Short mmCIF file of C-alpha atoms and ligand atoms in Angstrom, two decimals:
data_model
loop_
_atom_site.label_atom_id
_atom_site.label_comp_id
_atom_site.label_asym_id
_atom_site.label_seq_id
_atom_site.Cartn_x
_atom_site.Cartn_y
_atom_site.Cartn_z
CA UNK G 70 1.89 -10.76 56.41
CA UNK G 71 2.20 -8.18 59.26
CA UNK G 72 6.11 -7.60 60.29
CA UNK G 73 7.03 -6.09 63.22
CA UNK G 74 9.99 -3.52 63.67
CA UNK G 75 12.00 -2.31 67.00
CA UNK G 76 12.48 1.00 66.53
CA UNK G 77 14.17 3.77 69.28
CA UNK G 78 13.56 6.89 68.78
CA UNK G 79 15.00 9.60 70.54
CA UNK G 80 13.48 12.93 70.73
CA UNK G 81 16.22 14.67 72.40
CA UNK G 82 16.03 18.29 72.99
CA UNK G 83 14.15 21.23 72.23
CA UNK G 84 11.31 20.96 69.54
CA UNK G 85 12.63 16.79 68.71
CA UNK G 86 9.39 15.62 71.32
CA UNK G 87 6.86 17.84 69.55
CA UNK G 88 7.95 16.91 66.21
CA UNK G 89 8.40 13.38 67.20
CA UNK G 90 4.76 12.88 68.62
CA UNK G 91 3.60 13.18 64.86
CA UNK G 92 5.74 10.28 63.76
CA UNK G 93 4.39 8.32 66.44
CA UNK G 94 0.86 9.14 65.13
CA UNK G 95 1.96 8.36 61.29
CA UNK G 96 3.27 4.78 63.34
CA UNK G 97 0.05 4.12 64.13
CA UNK G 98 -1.83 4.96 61.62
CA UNK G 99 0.68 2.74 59.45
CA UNK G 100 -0.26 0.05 62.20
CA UNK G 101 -3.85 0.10 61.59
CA UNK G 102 -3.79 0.55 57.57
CA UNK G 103 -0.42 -0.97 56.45
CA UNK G 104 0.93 -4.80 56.99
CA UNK G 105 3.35 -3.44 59.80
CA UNK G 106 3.71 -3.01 63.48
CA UNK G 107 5.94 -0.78 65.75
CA UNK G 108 7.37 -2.30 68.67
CA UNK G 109 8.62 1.33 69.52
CA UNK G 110 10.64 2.29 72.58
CA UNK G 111 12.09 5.41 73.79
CA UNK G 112 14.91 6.94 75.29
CA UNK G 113 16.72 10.04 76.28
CA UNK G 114 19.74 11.38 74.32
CA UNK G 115 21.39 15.16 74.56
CA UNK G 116 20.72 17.89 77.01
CA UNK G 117 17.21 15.60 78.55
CA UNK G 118 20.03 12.82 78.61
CA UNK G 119 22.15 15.05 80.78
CA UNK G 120 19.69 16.61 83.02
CA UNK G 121 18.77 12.68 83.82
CA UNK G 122 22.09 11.07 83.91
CA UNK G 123 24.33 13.63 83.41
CA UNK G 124 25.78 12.21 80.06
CA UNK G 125 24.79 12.81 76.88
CA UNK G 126 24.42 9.02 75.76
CA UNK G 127 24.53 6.45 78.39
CA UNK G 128 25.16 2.68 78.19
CA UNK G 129 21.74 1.61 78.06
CA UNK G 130 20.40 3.80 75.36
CA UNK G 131 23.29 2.85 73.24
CA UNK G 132 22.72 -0.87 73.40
CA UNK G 133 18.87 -0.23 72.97
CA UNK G 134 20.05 1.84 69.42
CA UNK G 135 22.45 -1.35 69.08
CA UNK G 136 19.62 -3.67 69.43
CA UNK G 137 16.78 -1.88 67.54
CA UNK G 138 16.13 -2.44 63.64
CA UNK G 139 16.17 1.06 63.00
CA UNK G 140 16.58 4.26 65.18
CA UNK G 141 14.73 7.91 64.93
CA UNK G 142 16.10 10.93 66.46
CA UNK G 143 14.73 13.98 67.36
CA UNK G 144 17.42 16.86 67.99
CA UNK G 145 20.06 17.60 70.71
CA UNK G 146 21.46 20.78 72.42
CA UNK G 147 20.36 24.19 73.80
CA UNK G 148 20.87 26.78 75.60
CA UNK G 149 21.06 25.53 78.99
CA UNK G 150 23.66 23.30 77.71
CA UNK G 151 25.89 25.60 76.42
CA UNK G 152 28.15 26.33 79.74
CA UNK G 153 28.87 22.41 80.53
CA UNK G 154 31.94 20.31 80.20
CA UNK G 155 33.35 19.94 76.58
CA UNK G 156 33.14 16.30 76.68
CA UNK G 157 29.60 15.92 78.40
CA UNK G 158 27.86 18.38 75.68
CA UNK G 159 24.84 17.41 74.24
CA UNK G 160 26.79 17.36 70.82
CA UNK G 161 29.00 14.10 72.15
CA UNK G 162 25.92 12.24 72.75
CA UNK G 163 25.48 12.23 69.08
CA UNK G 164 28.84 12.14 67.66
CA UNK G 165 28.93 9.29 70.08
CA UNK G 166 26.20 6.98 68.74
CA UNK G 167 27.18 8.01 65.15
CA UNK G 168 30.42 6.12 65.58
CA UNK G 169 29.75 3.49 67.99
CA UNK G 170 26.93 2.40 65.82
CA UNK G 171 29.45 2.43 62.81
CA UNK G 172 26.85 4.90 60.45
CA UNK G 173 29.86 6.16 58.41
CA UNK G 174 26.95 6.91 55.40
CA UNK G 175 25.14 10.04 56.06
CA UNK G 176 22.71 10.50 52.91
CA UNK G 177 21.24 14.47 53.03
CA UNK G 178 18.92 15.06 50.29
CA UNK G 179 18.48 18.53 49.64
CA UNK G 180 15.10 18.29 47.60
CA UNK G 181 13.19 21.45 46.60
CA UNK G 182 9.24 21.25 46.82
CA UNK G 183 7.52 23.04 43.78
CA UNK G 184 5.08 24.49 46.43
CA UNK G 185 7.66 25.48 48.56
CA UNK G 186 10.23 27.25 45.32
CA UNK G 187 9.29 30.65 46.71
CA UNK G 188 10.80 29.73 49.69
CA UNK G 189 14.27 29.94 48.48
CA UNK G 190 16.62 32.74 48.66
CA UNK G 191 17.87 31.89 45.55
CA UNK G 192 16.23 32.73 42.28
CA UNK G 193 12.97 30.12 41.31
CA UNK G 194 14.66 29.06 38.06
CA UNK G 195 18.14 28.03 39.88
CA UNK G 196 16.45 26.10 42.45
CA UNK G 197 12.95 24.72 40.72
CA UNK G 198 13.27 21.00 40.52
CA UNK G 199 16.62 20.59 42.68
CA UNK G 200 17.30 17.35 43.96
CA UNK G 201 20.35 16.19 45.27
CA UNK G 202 21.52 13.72 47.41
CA UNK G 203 24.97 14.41 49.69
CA UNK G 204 26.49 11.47 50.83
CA UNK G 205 28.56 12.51 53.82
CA UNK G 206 31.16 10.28 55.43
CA UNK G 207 30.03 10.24 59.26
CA UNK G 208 32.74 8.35 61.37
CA UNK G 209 35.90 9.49 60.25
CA UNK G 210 37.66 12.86 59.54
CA UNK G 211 38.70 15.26 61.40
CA UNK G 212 35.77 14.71 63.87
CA UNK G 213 37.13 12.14 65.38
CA UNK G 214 41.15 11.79 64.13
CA UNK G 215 43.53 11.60 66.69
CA UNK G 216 45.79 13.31 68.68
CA UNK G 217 43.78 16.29 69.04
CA UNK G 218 42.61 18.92 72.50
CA UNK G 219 44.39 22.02 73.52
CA UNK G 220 47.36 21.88 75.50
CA UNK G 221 50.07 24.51 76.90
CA UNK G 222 53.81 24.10 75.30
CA UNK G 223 56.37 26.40 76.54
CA UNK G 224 53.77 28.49 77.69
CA UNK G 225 51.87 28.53 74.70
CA UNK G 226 48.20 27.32 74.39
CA UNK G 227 47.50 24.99 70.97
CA UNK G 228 44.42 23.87 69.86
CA UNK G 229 44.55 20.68 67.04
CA UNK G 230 42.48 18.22 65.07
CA UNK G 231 43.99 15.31 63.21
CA UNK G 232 42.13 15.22 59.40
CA UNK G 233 42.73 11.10 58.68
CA UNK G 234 41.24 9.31 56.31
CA UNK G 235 42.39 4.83 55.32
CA UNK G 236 41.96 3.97 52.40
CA UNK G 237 39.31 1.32 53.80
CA UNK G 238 37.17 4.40 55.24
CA UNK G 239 37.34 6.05 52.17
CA UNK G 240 36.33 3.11 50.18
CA UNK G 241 33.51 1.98 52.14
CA UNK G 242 31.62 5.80 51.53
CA UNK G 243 32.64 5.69 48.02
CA UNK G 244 31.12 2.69 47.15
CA UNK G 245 27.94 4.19 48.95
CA UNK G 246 27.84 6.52 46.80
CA UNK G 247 28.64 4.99 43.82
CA UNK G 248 25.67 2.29 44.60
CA UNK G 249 23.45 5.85 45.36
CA UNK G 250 24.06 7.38 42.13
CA UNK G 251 23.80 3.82 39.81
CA UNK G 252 20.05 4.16 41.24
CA UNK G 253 19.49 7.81 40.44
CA UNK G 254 21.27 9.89 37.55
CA UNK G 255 24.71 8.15 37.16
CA UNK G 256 26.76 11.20 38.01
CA UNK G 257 28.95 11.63 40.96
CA UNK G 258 30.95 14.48 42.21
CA UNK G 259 33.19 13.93 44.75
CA UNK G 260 34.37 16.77 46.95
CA UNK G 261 37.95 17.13 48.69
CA UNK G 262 40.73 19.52 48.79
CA UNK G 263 43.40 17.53 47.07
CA UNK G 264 45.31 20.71 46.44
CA UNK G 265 46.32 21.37 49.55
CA UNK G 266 45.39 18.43 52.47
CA UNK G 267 47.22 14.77 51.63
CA UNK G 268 44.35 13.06 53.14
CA UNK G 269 42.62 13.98 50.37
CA UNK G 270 44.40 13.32 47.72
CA UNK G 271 44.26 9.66 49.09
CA UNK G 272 40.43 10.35 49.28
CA UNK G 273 40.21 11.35 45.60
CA UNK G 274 42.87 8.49 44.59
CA UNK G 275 40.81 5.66 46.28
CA UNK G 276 37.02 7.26 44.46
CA UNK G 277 39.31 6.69 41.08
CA UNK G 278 40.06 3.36 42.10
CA UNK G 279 36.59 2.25 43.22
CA UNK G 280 34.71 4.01 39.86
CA UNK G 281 36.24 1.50 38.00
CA UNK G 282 34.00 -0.81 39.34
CA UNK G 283 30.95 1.35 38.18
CA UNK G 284 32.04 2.30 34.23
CA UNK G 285 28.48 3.59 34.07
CA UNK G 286 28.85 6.35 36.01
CA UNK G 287 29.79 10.07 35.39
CA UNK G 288 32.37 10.67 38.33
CA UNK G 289 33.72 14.41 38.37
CA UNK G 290 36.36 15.81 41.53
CA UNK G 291 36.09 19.35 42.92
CA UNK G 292 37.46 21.20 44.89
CA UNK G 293 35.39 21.71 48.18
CA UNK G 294 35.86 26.15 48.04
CA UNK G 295 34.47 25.77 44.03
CA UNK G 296 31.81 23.15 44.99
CA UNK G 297 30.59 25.95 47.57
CA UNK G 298 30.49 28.36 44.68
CA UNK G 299 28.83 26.38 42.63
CA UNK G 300 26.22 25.13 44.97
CA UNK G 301 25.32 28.78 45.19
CA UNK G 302 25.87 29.54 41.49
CA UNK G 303 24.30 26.84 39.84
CA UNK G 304 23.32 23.71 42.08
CA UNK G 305 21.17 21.58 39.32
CA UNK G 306 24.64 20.66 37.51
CA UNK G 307 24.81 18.14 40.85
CA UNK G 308 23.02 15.31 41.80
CA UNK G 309 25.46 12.49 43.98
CA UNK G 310 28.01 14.48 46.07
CA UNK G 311 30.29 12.37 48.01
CA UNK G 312 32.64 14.38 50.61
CA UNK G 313 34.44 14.15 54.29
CA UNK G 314 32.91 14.59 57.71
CA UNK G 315 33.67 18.33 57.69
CA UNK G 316 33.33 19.23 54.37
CA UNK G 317 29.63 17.73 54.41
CA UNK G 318 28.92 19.03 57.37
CA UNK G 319 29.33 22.39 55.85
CA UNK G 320 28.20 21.99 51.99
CA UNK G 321 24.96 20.10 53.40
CA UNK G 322 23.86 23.36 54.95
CA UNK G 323 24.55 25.35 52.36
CA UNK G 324 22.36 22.75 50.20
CA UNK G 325 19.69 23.10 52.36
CA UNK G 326 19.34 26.58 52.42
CA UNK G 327 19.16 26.15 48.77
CA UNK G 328 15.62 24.97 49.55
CA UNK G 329 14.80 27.82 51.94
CA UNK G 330 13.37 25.48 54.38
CA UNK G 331 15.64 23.76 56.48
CA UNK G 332 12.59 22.73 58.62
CA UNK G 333 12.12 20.20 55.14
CA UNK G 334 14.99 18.07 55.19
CA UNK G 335 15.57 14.70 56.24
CA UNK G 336 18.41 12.29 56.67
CA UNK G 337 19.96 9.04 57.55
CA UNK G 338 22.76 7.84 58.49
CA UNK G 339 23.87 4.16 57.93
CA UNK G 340 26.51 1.57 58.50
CA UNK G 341 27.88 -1.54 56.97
CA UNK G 342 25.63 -3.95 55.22
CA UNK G 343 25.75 -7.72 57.60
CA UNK G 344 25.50 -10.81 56.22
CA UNK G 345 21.63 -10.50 55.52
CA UNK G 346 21.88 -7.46 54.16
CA UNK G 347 20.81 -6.01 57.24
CA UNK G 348 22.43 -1.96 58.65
CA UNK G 349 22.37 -0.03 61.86
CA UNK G 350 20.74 2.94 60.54
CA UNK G 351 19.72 6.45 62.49
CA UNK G 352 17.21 9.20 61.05
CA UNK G 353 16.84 12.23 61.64
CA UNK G 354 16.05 15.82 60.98
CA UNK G 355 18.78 18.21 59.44
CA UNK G 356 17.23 21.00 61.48
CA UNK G 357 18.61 21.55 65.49
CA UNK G 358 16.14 21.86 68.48
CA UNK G 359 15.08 25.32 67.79
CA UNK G 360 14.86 25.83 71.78
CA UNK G 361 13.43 29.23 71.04
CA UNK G 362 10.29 27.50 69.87
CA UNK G 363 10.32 25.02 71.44
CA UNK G 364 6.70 23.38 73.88
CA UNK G 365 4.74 26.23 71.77
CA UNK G 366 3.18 23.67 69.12
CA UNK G 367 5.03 25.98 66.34
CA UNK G 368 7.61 23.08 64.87
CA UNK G 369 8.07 21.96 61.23
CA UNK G 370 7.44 18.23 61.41
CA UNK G 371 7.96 17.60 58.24
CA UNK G 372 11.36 17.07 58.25
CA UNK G 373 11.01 14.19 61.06
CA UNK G 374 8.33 12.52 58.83
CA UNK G 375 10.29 12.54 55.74
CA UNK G 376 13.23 11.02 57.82
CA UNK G 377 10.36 8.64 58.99
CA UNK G 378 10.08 7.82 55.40
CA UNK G 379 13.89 7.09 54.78
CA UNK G 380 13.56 4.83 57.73
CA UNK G 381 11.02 2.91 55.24
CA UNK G 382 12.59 3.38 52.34
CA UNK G 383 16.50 2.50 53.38
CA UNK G 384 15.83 0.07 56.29
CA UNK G 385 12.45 -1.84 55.87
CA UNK G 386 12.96 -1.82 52.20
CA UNK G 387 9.34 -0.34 52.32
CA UNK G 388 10.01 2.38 49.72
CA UNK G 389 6.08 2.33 48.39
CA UNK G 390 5.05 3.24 51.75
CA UNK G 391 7.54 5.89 51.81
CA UNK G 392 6.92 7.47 48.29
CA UNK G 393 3.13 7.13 50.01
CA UNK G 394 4.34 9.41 53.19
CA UNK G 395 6.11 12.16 50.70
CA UNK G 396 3.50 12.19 48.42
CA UNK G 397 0.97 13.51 51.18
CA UNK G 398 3.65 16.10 52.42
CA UNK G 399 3.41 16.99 48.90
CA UNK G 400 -0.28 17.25 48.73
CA UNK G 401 -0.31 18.68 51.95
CA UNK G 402 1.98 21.57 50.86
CA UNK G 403 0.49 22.02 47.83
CA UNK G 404 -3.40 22.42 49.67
CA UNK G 405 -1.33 25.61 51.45
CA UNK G 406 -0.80 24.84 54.65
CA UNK G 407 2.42 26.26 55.71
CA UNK G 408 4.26 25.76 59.84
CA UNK G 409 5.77 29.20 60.61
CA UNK G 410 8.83 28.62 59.22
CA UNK G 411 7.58 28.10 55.72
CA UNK G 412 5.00 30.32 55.62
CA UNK G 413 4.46 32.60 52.61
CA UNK G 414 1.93 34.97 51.47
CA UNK G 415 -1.91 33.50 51.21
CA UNK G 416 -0.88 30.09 52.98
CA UNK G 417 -3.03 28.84 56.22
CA UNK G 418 -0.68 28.81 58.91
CA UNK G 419 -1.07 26.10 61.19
CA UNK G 420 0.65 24.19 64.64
CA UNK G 421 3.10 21.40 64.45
CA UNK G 422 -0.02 19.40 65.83
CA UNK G 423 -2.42 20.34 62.60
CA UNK G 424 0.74 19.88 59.85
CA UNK G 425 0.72 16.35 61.54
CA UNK G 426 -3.16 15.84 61.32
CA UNK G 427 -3.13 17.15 57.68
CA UNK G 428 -0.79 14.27 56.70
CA UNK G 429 -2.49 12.12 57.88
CA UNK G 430 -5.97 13.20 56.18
CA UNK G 431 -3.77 13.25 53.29
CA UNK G 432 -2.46 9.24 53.80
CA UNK G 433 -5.98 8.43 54.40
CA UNK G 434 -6.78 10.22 50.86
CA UNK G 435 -3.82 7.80 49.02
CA UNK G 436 -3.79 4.88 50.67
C1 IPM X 88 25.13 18.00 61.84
C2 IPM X 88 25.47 18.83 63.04
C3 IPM X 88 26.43 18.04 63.92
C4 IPM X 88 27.68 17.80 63.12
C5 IPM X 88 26.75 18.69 65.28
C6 IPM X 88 25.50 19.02 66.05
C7 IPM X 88 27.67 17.82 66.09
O1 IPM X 88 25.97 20.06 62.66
O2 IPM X 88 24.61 16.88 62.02
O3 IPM X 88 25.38 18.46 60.73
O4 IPM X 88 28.56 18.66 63.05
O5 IPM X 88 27.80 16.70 62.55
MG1 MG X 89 25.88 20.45 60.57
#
C-alpha cells in the first residue's frame, strides 16, 4: 500500500536550494519506484525568510513545520545577514523552530566513509571505521536559559547567559540516548562539566538515575575539556555521546572534522514521542550555507540526502529504504566521484547536479 507523507522542507540560505533540488529528485524517484508519495510543500526560513518578511521564521511557516509529518531543512545565514538586528538574525529563525517544535533530541552521526578515510586530517588508522552517534540536547541550556542580554549597571556593560537544566529536560535526552545506544553498541558516554557548573552535576546525577533502567548498558561520564581530547586522540573508544546544547554544539564539530568532510554529515532533530508513537522531527545538514559557493552548482549534497535518509529511517520507520539511499552514496563514493569539497587525488570531480544524478543511477542499480 502506497502512504503518503507531508513533508516541508526549507531550503533556506545559501547552497540549502541547490542541495535541496536533489532530495526533491530522490522524492520522486522514491514516488515512482517505492510504495510512497510526497505531498511536499515549501517555505522560506533564514536570511530568504527575512528578505521576504523580514523575520527569520514567521507564523505560517511554523504551523506548516507544526502540521507536516516530517520537516527538511536546507541551511540559514550569510553574509548579507550579518549587520541586522540580534533578534531578527537568520540564526533565530532556527533556534526558533527547534524549540517551538519541542526537538530537544538532536542525533549527529559522525560516520567515516572507507572511500572517503583519506579525507581526514587525522591519521587513517584513528579514524577508519568511526561511527558515532552524538545525541545533543536541543531546547534547553544555555541557548535559551533565562535572564540573559547585555545591560549597563553603574556604568558598566554585562553580557550573561543562564546554563539551566530540570531534571525533566535532562531525563527526557537521557532516555534518548539510552534507547539510541540499546540499538547500537550498549555504551554511553555522557558529557558535562560536573566539576565546576551545578547544572551539571544535576545532569550527570539524573543519567545515573535513568541507567538504571537500562542495566545493559556501558554508561561512562567525562568531562567535556577530556572528551575534546579524546575525540582528537582516540575517537573509536566512543560510540553514544549524550551532552548539553553547548557542549554538543561544539564536540559535534569537532566529530565531524574527524571525518574530513563536513559536507557528509547529516542530522535530525526530534521531539517527544505522542500517543501513537508519532514525533515532530527536523533534518538537516550539519554543514552552513557556504554563501561563497553558493548558485555555482559546486555543493556537497550528500549530506542533505543522508538527512533525507534519517527522515526515513527515524520518522517513516522506513529504515530499508534508507540503508537503500546510504548504500548508493556508498557506491557512489566508492565509483570516485568526489563534489569539490571531497575531492582527492584521481577522483572525477563533478557538480552538485551530477553527485545527485549519480545516486540516483546508483538507487536504480539496488533497488
Ligand atoms: C548548529 C549551529 C547552530 C547552533 C547555529 C547556527 C545557531 O551551529 O546547528 O550546530 O549553534 O545550534
Ligand atoms: Mg554548530
Amino acid at each position: 500500500m502506497t502512504i503518503t507523507k507531508k513533508v516541508l522542507m526549507l531550503p533556506g540560505d545559501g547552497i540549502g536550494p541547490e542541495v535541496m533540488r536533489q532530495v526533491q529528485r530522490v522524492m520522486d524517484w522514491m514516488a515512482k519506484k517505492r510504495d510512497i508519495n510526497f505531498d511536499v510543500t515549501e517555505g522560506l526560513i533564514g536570511g530568504a525568510s527575512i528578505d521576504a518578511h523580514n523575520n527569520p521564521l514567521t507564523d505560517e511557516t511554523l504551523a506548516d513545520a507544526m502540521a507536516a509529518d516530517a520537516v527538511l531543512l536546507g541551511a540559514v545565514g550569510g553574509p548579507k545577514w550579518d549587520n541586522i538586528p540580534f533578534d531578527i538574525k537568520p540564526e533565530r529563525g532556527l533556534l526558533k523552530i527547534r524549540k517551538e517544535m519541542g526537538l530537544f533530541a538532536n542525533l549527529r552521526p559522525a560516520l567515516v566513509f572507507d572511500a572517503l578515510v583519506g579525507a581526514s586530517t587525522l591519521k587513517e588508522d584513528v579514524v577508519k571505521g568511526l561511527n558515532i552517534m552524538i545525541l545533543r540536547e536541543l531546547t534547553g541550556g544555555i541557548y535559551f536559559g533565562q535572564p540573559r542580554g547585555v545591560e549597563e549597571r553603574d556604568g558598566v556593560r554585562f553580557g550573561f547567559n543562564t546554563l539551566v537544566y530540570s531534571e525533566p529536560e535532562i531525563e527526557r535526552i537521557a532516555r534518548v540516548a539510552f534507547d539510541m545506544a540499546m540499538k547500537r553498541n550498549k555504551r554511553m558516554c555522557s558529557v558535562d562539566k560536573a566539576n565546576v557548573l551545578e547544572s551539571t552535576v544535576l545532569w550527570r546525577e539524573v543519567v545515573e538515575r535513568v541507567a538504571k533502567e537500562f542495566p545493559e548498558v556501558e554508561l561512562s561520564h567525562m568531562y567535556v575539556d577530556n572528551a575534546s581530547m579524546q575525540l582528537v586522540r582516540n575517537p573509536k573508544q566512543f560510540d553514544v555521546m549524550v551532552t548539553t546544547n553547548m557542549f554538543g554544539d561544539i564536540l559535534s564539530d569537532c566529530a565531524a572534522m574527524l571525518t574530513g568532510s563536513l559536507g557528509m554529515l547529516p542530522s535530525a532533530s526530534l521531539g517527544a514521542a505522542d500517543e501513537t508513537g508519532a514525533r515532530k522531527a527536523l533534518y538537516e545538514p550539519v554543514h552552513g550555507s557556504a554563501p561563497d559557493i553558493a548558485g555555482q552548482d559546486l555543493a556537497n549534497p550528500l549530506a542533505t540526502l543522508l538527512s533525507f535518509a534519517m527522515m526515513l529511517r527515524y520518522s517513516f520507520d522506513m529504515g530499508d529504504d534508507a540503508t537503500m539511499i546510504e548504500t548508493a552514496v556508498q557506491n557512489v563514493l566508492k565509483g570516485g566521484l568526489r563534489t569539490a569539497d571531497i575531492m582527492q587525488p584521481g577522483m572525477a570531480k563533478v557538480s552538485t547536479t551530477v553527485m545527485g544524478e549519480a545516486v540516483i543511477n546508483e538507487l536504480n542499480k539496488l533497488v
